[in-house]
PDB file of C-alpha atoms in Angstrom:
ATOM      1  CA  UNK A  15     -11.138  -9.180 -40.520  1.00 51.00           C
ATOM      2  CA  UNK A  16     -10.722  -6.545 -37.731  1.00 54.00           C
ATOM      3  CA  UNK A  17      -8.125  -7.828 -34.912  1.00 53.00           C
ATOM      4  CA  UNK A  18     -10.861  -8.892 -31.551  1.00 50.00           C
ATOM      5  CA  UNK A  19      -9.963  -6.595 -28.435  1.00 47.00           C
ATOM      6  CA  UNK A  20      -9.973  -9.415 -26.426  1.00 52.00           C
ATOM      7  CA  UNK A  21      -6.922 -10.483 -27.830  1.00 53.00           C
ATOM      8  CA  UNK A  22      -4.616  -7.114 -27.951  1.00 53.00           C
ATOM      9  CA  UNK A  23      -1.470  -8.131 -25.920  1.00 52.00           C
ATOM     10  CA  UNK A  24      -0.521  -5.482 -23.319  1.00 49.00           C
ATOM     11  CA  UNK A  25       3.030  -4.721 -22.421  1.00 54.00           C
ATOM     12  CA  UNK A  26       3.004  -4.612 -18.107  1.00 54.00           C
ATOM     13  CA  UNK A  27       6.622  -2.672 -18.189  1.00 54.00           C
ATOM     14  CA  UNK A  28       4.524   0.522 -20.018  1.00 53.00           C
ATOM     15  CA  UNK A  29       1.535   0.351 -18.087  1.00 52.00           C
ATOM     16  CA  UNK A  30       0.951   3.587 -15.368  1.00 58.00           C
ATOM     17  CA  UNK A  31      -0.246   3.282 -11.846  1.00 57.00           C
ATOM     18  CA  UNK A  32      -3.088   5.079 -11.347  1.00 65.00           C
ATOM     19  CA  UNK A  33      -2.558   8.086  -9.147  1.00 67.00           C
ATOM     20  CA  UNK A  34      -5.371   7.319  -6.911  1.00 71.00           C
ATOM     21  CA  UNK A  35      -3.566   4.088  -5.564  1.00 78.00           C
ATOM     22  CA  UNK A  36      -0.123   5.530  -5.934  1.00 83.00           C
ATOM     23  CA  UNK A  37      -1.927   8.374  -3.367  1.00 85.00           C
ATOM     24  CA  UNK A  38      -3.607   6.111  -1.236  1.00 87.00           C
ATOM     25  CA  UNK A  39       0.159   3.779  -0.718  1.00 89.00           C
ATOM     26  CA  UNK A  40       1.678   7.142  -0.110  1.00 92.00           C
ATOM     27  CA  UNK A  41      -0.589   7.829   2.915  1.00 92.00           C
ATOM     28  CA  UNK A  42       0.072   4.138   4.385  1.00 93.00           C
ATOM     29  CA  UNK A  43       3.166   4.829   4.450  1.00 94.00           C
ATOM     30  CA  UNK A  44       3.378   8.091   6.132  1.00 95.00           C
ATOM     31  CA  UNK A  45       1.314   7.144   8.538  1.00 95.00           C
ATOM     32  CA  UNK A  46       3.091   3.812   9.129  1.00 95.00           C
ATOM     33  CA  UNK A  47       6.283   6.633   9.466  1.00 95.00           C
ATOM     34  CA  UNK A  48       4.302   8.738  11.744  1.00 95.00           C
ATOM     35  CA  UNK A  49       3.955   5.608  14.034  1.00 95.00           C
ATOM     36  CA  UNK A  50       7.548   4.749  14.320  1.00 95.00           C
ATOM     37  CA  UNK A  51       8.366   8.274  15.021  1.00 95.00           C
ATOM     38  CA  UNK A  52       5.787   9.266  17.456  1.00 96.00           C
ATOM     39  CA  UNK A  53       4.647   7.712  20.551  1.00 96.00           C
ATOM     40  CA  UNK A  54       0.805   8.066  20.916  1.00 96.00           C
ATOM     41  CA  UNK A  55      -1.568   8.541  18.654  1.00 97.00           C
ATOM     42  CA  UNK A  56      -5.417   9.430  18.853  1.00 97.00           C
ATOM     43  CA  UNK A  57      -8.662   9.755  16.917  1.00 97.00           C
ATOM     44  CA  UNK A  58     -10.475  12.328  16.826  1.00 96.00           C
ATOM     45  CA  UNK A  59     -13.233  14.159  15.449  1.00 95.00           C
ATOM     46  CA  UNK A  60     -14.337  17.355  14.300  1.00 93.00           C
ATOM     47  CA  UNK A  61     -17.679  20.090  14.029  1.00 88.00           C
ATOM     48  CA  UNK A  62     -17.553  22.822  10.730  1.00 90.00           C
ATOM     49  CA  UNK A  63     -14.064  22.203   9.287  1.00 89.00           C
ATOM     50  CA  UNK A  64     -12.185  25.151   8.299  1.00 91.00           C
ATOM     51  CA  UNK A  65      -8.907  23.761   6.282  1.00 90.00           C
ATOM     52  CA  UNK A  66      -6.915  27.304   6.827  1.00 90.00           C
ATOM     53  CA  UNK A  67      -7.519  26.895  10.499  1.00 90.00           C
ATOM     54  CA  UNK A  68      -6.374  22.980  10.657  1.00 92.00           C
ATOM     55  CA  UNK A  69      -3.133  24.294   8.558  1.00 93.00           C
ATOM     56  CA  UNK A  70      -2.179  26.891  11.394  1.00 92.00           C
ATOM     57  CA  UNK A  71      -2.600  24.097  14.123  1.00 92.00           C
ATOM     58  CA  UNK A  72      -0.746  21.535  11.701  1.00 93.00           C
ATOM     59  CA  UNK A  73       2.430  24.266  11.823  1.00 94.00           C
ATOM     60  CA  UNK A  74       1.974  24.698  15.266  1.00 93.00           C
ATOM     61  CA  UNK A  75       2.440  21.303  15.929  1.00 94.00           C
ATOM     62  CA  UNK A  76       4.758  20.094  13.353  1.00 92.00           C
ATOM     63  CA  UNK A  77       7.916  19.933  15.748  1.00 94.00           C
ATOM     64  CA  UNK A  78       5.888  17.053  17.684  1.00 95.00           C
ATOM     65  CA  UNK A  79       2.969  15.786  15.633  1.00 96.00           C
ATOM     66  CA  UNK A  80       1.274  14.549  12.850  1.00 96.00           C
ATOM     67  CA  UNK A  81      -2.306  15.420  11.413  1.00 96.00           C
ATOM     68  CA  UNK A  82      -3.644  13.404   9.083  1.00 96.00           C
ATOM     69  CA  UNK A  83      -7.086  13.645   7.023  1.00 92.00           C
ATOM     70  CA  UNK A  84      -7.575  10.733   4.624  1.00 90.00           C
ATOM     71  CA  UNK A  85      -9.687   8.027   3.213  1.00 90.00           C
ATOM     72  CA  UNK A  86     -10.829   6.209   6.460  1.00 92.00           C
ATOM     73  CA  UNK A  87     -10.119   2.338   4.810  1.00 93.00           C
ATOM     74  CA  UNK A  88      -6.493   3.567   3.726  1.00 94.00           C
ATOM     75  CA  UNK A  89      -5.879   4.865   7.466  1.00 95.00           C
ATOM     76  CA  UNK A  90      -7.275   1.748   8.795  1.00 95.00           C
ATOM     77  CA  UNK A  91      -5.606   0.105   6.517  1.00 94.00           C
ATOM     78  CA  UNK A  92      -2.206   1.745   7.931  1.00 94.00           C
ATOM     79  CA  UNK A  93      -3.041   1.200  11.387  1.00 95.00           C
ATOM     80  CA  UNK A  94      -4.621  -2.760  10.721  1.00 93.00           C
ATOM     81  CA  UNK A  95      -7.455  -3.682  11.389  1.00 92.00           C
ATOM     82  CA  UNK A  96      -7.099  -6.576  13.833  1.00 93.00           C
ATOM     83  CA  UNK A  97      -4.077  -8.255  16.214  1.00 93.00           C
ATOM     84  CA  UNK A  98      -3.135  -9.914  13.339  1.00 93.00           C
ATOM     85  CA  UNK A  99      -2.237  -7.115  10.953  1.00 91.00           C
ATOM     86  CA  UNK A 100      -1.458  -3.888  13.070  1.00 92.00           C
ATOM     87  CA  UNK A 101       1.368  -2.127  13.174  1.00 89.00           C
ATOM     88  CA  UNK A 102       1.966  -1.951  16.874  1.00 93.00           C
ATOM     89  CA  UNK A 103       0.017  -3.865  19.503  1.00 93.00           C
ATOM     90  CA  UNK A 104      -3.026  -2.554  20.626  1.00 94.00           C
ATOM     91  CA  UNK A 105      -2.614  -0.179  17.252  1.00 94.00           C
ATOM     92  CA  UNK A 106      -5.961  -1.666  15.990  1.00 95.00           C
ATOM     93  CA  UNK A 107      -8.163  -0.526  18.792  1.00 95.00           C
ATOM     94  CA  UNK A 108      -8.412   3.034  17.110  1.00 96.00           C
ATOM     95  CA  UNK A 109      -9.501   1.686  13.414  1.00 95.00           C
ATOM     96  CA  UNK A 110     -12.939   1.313  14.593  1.00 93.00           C
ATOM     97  CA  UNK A 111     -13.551   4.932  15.789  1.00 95.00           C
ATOM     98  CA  UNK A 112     -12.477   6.080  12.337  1.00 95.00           C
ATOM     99  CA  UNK A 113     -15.963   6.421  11.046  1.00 91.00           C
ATOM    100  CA  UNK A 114     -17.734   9.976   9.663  1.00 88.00           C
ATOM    101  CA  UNK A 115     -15.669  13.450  10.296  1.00 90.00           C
ATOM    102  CA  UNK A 116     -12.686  11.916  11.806  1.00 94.00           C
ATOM    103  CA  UNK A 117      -8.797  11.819  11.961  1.00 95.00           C
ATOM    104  CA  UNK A 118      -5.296  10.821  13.589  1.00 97.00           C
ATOM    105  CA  UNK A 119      -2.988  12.771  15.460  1.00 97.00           C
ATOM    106  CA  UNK A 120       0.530  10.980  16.048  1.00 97.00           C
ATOM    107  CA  UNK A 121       2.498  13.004  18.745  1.00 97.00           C
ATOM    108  CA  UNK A 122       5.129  13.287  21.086  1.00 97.00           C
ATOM    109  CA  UNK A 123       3.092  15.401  23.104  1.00 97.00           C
ATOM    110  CA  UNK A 124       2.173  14.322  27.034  1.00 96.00           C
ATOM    111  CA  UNK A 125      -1.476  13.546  27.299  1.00 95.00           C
ATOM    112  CA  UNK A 126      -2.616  16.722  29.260  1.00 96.00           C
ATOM    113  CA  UNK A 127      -1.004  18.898  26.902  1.00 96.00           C
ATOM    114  CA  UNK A 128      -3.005  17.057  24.040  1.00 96.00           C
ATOM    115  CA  UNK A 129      -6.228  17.348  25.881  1.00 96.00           C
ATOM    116  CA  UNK A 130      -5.735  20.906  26.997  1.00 95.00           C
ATOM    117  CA  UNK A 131      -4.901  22.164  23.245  1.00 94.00           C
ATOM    118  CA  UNK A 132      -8.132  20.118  22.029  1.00 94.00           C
ATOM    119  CA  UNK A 133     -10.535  21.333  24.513  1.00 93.00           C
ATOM    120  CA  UNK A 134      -9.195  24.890  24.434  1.00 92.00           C
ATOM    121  CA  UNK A 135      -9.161  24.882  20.783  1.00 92.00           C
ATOM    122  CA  UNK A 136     -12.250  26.462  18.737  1.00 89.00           C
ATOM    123  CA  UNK A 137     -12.341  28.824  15.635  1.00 90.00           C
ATOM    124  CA  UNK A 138     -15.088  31.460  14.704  1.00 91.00           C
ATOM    125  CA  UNK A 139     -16.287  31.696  11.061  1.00 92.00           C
ATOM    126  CA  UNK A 140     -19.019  32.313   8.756  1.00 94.00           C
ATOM    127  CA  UNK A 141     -21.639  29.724   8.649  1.00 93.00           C
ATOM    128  CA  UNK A 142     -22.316  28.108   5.075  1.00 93.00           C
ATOM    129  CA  UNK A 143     -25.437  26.792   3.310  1.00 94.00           C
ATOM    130  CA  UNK A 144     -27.514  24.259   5.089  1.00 93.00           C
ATOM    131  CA  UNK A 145     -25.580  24.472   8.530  1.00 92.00           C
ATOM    132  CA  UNK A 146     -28.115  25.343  10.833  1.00 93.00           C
ATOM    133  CA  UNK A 147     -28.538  29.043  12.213  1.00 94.00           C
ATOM    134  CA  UNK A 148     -27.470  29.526  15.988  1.00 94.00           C
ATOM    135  CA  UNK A 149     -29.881  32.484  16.593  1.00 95.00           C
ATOM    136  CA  UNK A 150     -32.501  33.838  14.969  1.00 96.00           C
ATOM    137  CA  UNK A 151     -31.920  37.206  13.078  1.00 96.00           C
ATOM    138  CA  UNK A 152     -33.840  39.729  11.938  1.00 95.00           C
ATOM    139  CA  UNK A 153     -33.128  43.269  10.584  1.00 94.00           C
ATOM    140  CA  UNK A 154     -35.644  46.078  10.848  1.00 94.00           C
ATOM    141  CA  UNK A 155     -37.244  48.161   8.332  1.00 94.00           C
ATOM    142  CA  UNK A 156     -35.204  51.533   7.925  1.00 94.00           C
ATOM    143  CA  UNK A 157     -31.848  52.389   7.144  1.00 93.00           C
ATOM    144  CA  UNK A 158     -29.087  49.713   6.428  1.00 91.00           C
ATOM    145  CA  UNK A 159     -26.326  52.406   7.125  1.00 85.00           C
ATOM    146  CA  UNK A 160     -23.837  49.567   7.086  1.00 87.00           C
ATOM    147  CA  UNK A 161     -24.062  49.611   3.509  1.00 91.00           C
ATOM    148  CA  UNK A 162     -22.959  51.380   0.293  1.00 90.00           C
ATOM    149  CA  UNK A 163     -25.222  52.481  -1.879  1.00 90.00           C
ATOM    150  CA  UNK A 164     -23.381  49.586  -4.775  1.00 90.00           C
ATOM    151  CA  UNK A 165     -24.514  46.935  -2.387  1.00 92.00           C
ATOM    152  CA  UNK A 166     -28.457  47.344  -2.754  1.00 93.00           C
ATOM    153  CA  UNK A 167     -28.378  45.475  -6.054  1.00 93.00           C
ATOM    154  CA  UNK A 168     -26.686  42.545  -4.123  1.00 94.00           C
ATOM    155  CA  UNK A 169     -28.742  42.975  -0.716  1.00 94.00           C
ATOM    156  CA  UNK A 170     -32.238  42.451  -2.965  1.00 92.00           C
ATOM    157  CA  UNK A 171     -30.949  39.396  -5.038  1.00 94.00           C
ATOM    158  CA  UNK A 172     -30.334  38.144  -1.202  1.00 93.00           C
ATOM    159  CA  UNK A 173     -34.145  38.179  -1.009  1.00 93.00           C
ATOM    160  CA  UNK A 174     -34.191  41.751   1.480  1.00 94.00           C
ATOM    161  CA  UNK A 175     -36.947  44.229   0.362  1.00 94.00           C
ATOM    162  CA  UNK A 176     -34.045  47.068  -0.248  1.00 93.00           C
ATOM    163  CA  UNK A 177     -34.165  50.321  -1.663  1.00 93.00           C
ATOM    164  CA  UNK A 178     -31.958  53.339  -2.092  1.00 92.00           C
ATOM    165  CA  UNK A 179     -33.303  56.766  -1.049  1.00 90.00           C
ATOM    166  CA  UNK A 180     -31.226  59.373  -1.410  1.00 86.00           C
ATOM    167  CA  UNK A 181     -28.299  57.444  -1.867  1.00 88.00           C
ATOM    168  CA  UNK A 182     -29.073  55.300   1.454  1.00 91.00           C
ATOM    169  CA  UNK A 183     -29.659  51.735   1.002  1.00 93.00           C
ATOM    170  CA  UNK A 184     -32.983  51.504   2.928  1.00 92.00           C
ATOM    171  CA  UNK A 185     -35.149  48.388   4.345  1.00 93.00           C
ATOM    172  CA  UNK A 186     -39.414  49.071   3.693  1.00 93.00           C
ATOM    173  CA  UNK A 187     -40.182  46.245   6.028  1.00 94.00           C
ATOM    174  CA  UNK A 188     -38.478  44.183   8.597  1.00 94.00           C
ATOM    175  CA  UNK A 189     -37.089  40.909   7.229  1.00 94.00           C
ATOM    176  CA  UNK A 190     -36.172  37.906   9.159  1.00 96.00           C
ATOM    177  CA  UNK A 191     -32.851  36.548   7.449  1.00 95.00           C
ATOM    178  CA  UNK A 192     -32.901  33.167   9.420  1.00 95.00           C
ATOM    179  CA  UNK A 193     -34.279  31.275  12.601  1.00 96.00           C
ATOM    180  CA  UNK A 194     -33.067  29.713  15.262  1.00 96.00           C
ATOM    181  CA  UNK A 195     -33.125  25.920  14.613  1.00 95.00           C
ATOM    182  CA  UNK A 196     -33.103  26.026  11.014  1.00 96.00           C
ATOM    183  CA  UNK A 197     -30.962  25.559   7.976  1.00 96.00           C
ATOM    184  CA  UNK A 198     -29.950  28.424   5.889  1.00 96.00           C
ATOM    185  CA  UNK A 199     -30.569  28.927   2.458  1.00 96.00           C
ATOM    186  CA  UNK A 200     -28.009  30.189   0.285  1.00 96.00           C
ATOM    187  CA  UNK A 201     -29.286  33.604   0.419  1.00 96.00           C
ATOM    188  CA  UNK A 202     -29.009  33.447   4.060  1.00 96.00           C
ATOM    189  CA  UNK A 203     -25.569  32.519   4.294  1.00 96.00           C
ATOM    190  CA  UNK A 204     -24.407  35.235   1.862  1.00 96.00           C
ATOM    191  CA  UNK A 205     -26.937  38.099   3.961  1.00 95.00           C
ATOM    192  CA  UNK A 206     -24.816  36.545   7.209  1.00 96.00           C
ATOM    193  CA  UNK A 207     -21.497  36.993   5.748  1.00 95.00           C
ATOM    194  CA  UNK A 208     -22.153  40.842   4.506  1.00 93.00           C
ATOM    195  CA  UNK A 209     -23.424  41.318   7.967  1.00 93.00           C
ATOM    196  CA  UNK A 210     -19.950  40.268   9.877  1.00 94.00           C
ATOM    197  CA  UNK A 211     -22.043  37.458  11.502  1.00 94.00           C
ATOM    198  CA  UNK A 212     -20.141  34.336  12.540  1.00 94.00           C
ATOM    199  CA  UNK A 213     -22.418  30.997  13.224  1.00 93.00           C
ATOM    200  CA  UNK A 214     -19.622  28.214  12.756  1.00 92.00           C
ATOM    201  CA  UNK A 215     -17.344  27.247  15.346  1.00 91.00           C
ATOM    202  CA  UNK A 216     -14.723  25.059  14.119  1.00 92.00           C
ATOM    203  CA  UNK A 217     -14.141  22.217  17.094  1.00 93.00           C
ATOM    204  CA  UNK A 218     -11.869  19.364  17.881  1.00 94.00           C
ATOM    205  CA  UNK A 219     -12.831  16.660  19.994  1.00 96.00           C
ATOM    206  CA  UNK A 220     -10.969  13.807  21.067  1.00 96.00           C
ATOM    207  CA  UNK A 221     -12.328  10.333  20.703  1.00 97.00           C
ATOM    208  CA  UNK A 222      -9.383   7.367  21.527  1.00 96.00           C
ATOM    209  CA  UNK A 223      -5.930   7.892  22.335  1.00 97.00           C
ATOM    210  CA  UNK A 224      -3.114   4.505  22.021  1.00 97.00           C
ATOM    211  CA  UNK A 225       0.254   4.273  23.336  1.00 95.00           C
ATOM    212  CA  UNK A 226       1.983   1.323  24.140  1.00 90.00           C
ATOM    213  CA  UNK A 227       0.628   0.723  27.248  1.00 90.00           C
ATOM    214  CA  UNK A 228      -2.462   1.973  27.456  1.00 92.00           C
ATOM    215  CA  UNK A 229      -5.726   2.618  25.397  1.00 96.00           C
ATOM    216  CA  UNK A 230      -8.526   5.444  26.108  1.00 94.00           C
ATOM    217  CA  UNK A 231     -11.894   5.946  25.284  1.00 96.00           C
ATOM    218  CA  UNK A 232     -12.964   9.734  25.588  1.00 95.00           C
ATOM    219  CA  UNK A 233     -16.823  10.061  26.100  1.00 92.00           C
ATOM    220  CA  UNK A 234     -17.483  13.567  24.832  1.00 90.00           C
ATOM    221  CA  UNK A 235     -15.593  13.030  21.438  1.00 92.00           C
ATOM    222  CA  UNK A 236     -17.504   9.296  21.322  1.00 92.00           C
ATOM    223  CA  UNK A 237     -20.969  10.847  21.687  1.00 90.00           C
ATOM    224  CA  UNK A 238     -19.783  13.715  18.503  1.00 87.00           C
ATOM    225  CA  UNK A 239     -18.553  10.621  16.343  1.00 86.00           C
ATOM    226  CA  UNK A 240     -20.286  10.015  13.230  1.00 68.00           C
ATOM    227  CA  UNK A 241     -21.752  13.452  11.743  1.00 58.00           C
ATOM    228  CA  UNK A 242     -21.082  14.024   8.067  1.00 54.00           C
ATOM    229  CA  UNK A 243     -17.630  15.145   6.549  1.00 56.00           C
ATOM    230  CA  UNK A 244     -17.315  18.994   5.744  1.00 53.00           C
ATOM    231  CA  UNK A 245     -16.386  19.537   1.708  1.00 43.00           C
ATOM    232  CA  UNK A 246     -13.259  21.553   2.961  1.00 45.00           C
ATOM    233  CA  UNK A 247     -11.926  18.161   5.351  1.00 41.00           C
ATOM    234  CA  UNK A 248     -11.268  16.178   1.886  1.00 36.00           C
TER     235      UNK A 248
END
């Protein structure tokens, strides 16, 4: 008779952590680190991530502070959630603002300085699908001098009525690439990008800062709380 399942013995000395947990208790800790080490720390939120442009302001600030971008439960979970389980008192105040596109910053860094950098801070870059356009453009029939004559193949998969005369990649009718208002399609965002036309700003906004003697709301970060996380803020 084949030996049940149910009653295969399993030896807890060979069994492996999963490396989602062993991830997630890596981050508590850190961040538990980063509170020790660091004497205020804030919330805060964010508009069209760009993860190269977050790296440059992680170096620039790596003598004082701390970014970090993870799993909202395991940073509440670092911070605690309520007098009776944070790490420092008052610490719990900011697990509530982590909600949506959101993060910490521990730093050593006086307050003005922080708000200055965050309000001065803002990164140009090409928009993506579905983010929606800032201004409408449209291109008008006749020459596209911008562009080689190996590009018309691309340009008409893009949806533009393109052809090449006499080696010219040529327009037969003006086309309206996006509006104003709307989300852009796919071909859109690709048209945008040949074009050298930036839609996305990449923002910061501050939403709660903590120290040990004080807690702040910020209103302008508050009222940008809760839009959707960016696939590059993961």
């Amino acid at each position: 008779m084949p030996k049940s399942k149910r009653n295969r013995s399993v030896t807890l000395s060979k069994t492996k952590k999963k490396p989602g947990l062993e991830r997630k208790g890596k981050v508590v800790t850190e961040i538990k680190d980063a509170i020790e080490r660091h004497s205020s720390a804030y919330v805060f939120t964010y508009n069209n991530m760009r993860n190269q442009k977050l790296k440059a302001l992680r170096d620039q600030l790596k003598s004082s502070s701390r970014i970090f971008l993870a799993g909202k439960k395991v940073m509440q979970i670092a911070l605690g959630r309520s007098p009776a389980d944070e790490a420092k008192t008052g610490l719990h105040k900011l697990s509530k603002f982590l909600q949506g596109a959101s993060g910490l910053l521990f730093t050593n860094l006086p307050r003005d300085d922080v708000e200055r950098l965050f309000r001065e801070f803002e990164a140009n870059d090409f928009a993506r699908t579905g983010s929606i356009a800032t201004q409408t453009v449209e291109l008008k029939e006749g020459p596209l001098e911008k562009f080689s004559h190996e590009m018309e193949p691309f340009l008409r998969k893009q949806g533009l009525p393109v052809r090449l005369n006499k080696g010219v990649v040529e327009l037969v009718a003006d086309h309206v690439v996006c509006e104003e208002g709307k989300p852009l399609s796919p071909e859109a965002a690709h048209t945008l990008r040949v074009l050298g036309t930036k839609m996305a700003t990449f923002r910061l906004y501050l939403v709660c800062r903590w120290s040990s003697d004080d807690f702040e709301v910020y209103k302008e970060g508050l009222a940008h709380l809760g839009g959707e996380e960016d696939d590059e803020s993961s």
